């Protein structure tokens, strides 16, 4: 872990296809767990959410979709954020370190770089959402100084929902 050279760069159109699949599977799992949907229905919903947020894909104005890389290991994760100049804030829509690279300090390194970049662009506040069940990510964000500002809650009333 001594040589963690982490960089991020804009995603290519080809990489966006891979990101989309990875993101929809991950988000689909979150939606399935939270709402009791089947995995395939949840992936479809995740795909619809992505289309709503990025109607022009990579060209959607104000959105920054990045690939995170480590010393020649290739892409180890993804970062998607929007800069809101009117409020001097940025919202992180997605931050993913691919599973086999988690727990090795990459998240902390990329957030340090991102914070430095955003600060130089005038950002005074960084916001994000984290799934309740994603304790590893929530712990990382807390260690990085993020504070909870609310709790989204849902109650499923479907009879086939086994979640309590």
Tab-separated table of C-alpha atoms in Angstrom:
chain	number	residue	atom	x	y	z
A	1	UNK	CA	0.000	0.000	0.000
A	2	UNK	CA	3.024	2.300	0.072
A	3	UNK	CA	2.751	3.345	-3.588
A	4	UNK	CA	-0.876	4.294	-4.117
A	5	UNK	CA	-0.655	6.420	-7.253
A	6	UNK	CA	-4.326	7.126	-7.858
A	7	UNK	CA	-5.641	9.226	-10.721
A	8	UNK	CA	-9.000	9.890	-12.278
A	9	UNK	CA	-9.806	10.982	-15.782
A	10	UNK	CA	-12.870	11.472	-17.978
A	11	UNK	CA	-14.584	8.265	-19.018
A	12	UNK	CA	-14.577	7.250	-22.688
A	13	UNK	CA	-17.757	6.220	-24.505
A	14	UNK	CA	-16.602	2.588	-24.434
A	15	UNK	CA	-15.887	2.780	-20.701
A	16	UNK	CA	-19.316	4.344	-20.144
A	17	UNK	CA	-20.897	1.132	-21.466
A	18	UNK	CA	-18.962	-0.895	-18.865
A	19	UNK	CA	-19.712	1.640	-16.124
A	20	UNK	CA	-23.398	1.555	-16.965
A	21	UNK	CA	-23.533	-2.229	-16.611
A	22	UNK	CA	-21.520	-2.195	-13.370
A	23	UNK	CA	-23.533	0.687	-11.910
A	24	UNK	CA	-26.907	-0.773	-12.847
A	25	UNK	CA	-26.039	-4.118	-11.272
A	26	UNK	CA	-24.845	-2.430	-8.072
A	27	UNK	CA	-27.782	0.005	-7.898
A	28	UNK	CA	-30.157	-2.789	-8.866
A	29	UNK	CA	-28.994	-4.798	-5.848
A	30	UNK	CA	-29.644	-1.774	-3.613
A	31	UNK	CA	-33.130	-1.288	-5.057
A	32	UNK	CA	-33.950	-4.983	-4.783
A	33	UNK	CA	-32.892	-5.021	-1.122
A	34	UNK	CA	-34.687	-1.783	-0.220
A	35	UNK	CA	-37.930	-2.296	-2.111
A	36	UNK	CA	-38.290	-6.042	-2.512
A	37	UNK	CA	-38.067	-5.980	-6.310
A	38	UNK	CA	-36.705	-8.898	-8.270
A	39	UNK	CA	-33.093	-8.360	-9.335
A	40	UNK	CA	-34.060	-8.030	-13.014
A	41	UNK	CA	-36.813	-5.472	-12.243
A	42	UNK	CA	-34.427	-3.558	-9.983
A	43	UNK	CA	-31.757	-3.437	-12.705
A	44	UNK	CA	-34.364	-2.086	-15.124
A	45	UNK	CA	-35.283	0.612	-12.584
A	46	UNK	CA	-31.600	1.456	-12.078
A	47	UNK	CA	-31.217	1.784	-15.843
A	48	UNK	CA	-34.220	4.136	-15.979
A	49	UNK	CA	-32.753	6.249	-13.147
A	50	UNK	CA	-29.464	6.538	-15.003
A	51	UNK	CA	-31.254	7.590	-18.204
A	52	UNK	CA	-33.182	10.268	-16.287
A	53	UNK	CA	-30.021	11.662	-14.700
A	54	UNK	CA	-27.923	11.403	-17.868
A	55	UNK	CA	-30.300	11.968	-20.804
A	56	UNK	CA	-27.341	12.740	-23.069
A	57	UNK	CA	-25.072	10.074	-21.586
A	58	UNK	CA	-21.498	11.275	-21.177
A	59	UNK	CA	-22.432	14.551	-22.886
A	60	UNK	CA	-25.016	15.518	-20.255
A	61	UNK	CA	-24.094	19.054	-19.289
A	62	UNK	CA	-22.514	19.624	-15.877
A	63	UNK	CA	-21.899	15.940	-15.184
A	64	UNK	CA	-18.383	14.614	-14.708
A	65	UNK	CA	-18.057	10.860	-15.204
A	66	UNK	CA	-14.580	9.663	-14.371
A	67	UNK	CA	-12.578	6.452	-14.332
A	68	UNK	CA	-10.372	5.906	-11.301
A	69	UNK	CA	-7.033	4.286	-12.068
A	70	UNK	CA	-4.104	2.925	-10.089
A	71	UNK	CA	-0.508	2.547	-11.359
A	72	UNK	CA	-1.138	0.591	-14.504
A	73	UNK	CA	-3.718	-1.708	-12.870
A	74	UNK	CA	-6.266	-0.097	-15.141
A	75	UNK	CA	-9.668	1.085	-14.018
A	76	UNK	CA	-10.283	0.288	-10.354
A	77	UNK	CA	-13.438	2.338	-9.929
A	78	UNK	CA	-15.747	5.085	-11.078
A	79	UNK	CA	-16.673	8.583	-9.951
A	80	UNK	CA	-19.628	10.688	-11.074
A	81	UNK	CA	-20.230	14.176	-9.740
A	82	UNK	CA	-22.027	17.389	-10.638
A	83	UNK	CA	-20.679	20.837	-9.845
A	84	UNK	CA	-23.332	23.380	-8.832
A	85	UNK	CA	-21.636	26.736	-9.301
A	86	UNK	CA	-24.650	28.709	-8.025
A	87	UNK	CA	-24.297	27.078	-4.620
A	88	UNK	CA	-20.526	26.463	-4.696
A	89	UNK	CA	-21.229	22.798	-4.088
A	90	UNK	CA	-20.716	19.457	-5.745
A	91	UNK	CA	-22.930	16.411	-5.520
A	92	UNK	CA	-21.384	12.971	-5.877
A	93	UNK	CA	-23.897	10.755	-7.640
A	94	UNK	CA	-21.707	7.702	-7.667
A	95	UNK	CA	-18.395	6.603	-6.262
A	96	UNK	CA	-17.425	2.992	-6.781
A	97	UNK	CA	-14.236	1.145	-6.046
A	98	UNK	CA	-14.462	-2.244	-7.751
A	99	UNK	CA	-14.814	-4.955	-5.122
A	100	UNK	CA	-11.369	-6.573	-5.405
A	101	UNK	CA	-9.743	-3.158	-4.808
A	102	UNK	CA	-11.782	-2.189	-1.729
A	103	UNK	CA	-10.244	-1.891	1.721
A	104	UNK	CA	-6.812	-0.898	0.388
A	105	UNK	CA	-6.936	2.868	0.907
A	106	UNK	CA	-7.938	3.828	-2.636
A	107	UNK	CA	-11.164	5.536	-1.541
A	108	UNK	CA	-9.350	7.846	0.851
A	109	UNK	CA	-6.734	8.703	-1.769
A	110	UNK	CA	-9.252	9.516	-4.500
A	111	UNK	CA	-11.366	11.620	-2.138
A	112	UNK	CA	-8.284	13.628	-1.125
A	113	UNK	CA	-7.570	14.339	-4.810
A	114	UNK	CA	-11.214	15.097	-5.561
A	115	UNK	CA	-11.555	17.459	-2.618
A	116	UNK	CA	-8.420	19.321	-3.717
A	117	UNK	CA	-9.756	19.609	-7.282
A	118	UNK	CA	-13.195	20.779	-6.185
A	119	UNK	CA	-11.784	23.281	-3.710
A	120	UNK	CA	-9.695	24.814	-6.516
A	121	UNK	CA	-12.937	25.174	-8.537
A	122	UNK	CA	-14.605	27.088	-5.703
A	123	UNK	CA	-16.554	24.232	-4.149
A	124	UNK	CA	-17.267	24.831	-0.472
A	125	UNK	CA	-19.508	21.830	0.173
A	126	UNK	CA	-19.547	18.240	-1.114
A	127	UNK	CA	-22.731	16.208	-0.803
A	128	UNK	CA	-23.559	12.564	-1.431
A	129	UNK	CA	-26.036	9.831	-0.548
A	130	UNK	CA	-25.077	6.434	0.775
A	131	UNK	CA	-27.337	3.397	1.007
A	132	UNK	CA	-28.232	2.572	4.601
A	133	UNK	CA	-26.991	-1.000	4.234
A	134	UNK	CA	-23.635	0.069	2.767
A	135	UNK	CA	-21.866	0.319	6.123
A	136	UNK	CA	-18.366	0.151	4.608
A	137	UNK	CA	-19.013	3.241	2.470
A	138	UNK	CA	-20.804	5.073	5.300
A	139	UNK	CA	-17.839	4.443	7.600
A	140	UNK	CA	-15.404	5.723	4.974
A	141	UNK	CA	-17.427	8.907	4.431
A	142	UNK	CA	-17.667	9.510	8.189
A	143	UNK	CA	-13.879	9.075	8.501
A	144	UNK	CA	-13.485	11.627	5.695
A	145	UNK	CA	-15.559	14.176	7.619
A	146	UNK	CA	-18.982	13.769	5.999
A	147	UNK	CA	-21.899	14.254	8.392
A	148	UNK	CA	-25.405	12.809	8.049
A	149	UNK	CA	-28.020	15.429	7.189
A	150	UNK	CA	-31.112	13.216	7.148
A	151	UNK	CA	-32.432	9.711	6.789
A	152	UNK	CA	-34.559	8.513	3.880
A	153	UNK	CA	-36.999	5.850	4.957
A	154	UNK	CA	-39.351	3.560	3.079
A	155	UNK	CA	-41.970	1.036	4.049
A	156	UNK	CA	-42.884	-1.666	1.573
A	157	UNK	CA	-46.421	-2.965	1.852
A	158	UNK	CA	-46.157	-5.716	-0.752
A	159	UNK	CA	-47.064	-9.076	0.727
A	160	UNK	CA	-44.089	-10.800	-0.903
A	161	UNK	CA	-41.601	-8.435	0.718
A	162	UNK	CA	-39.680	-10.252	3.450
A	163	UNK	CA	-37.676	-7.218	4.604
A	164	UNK	CA	-38.619	-5.654	7.931
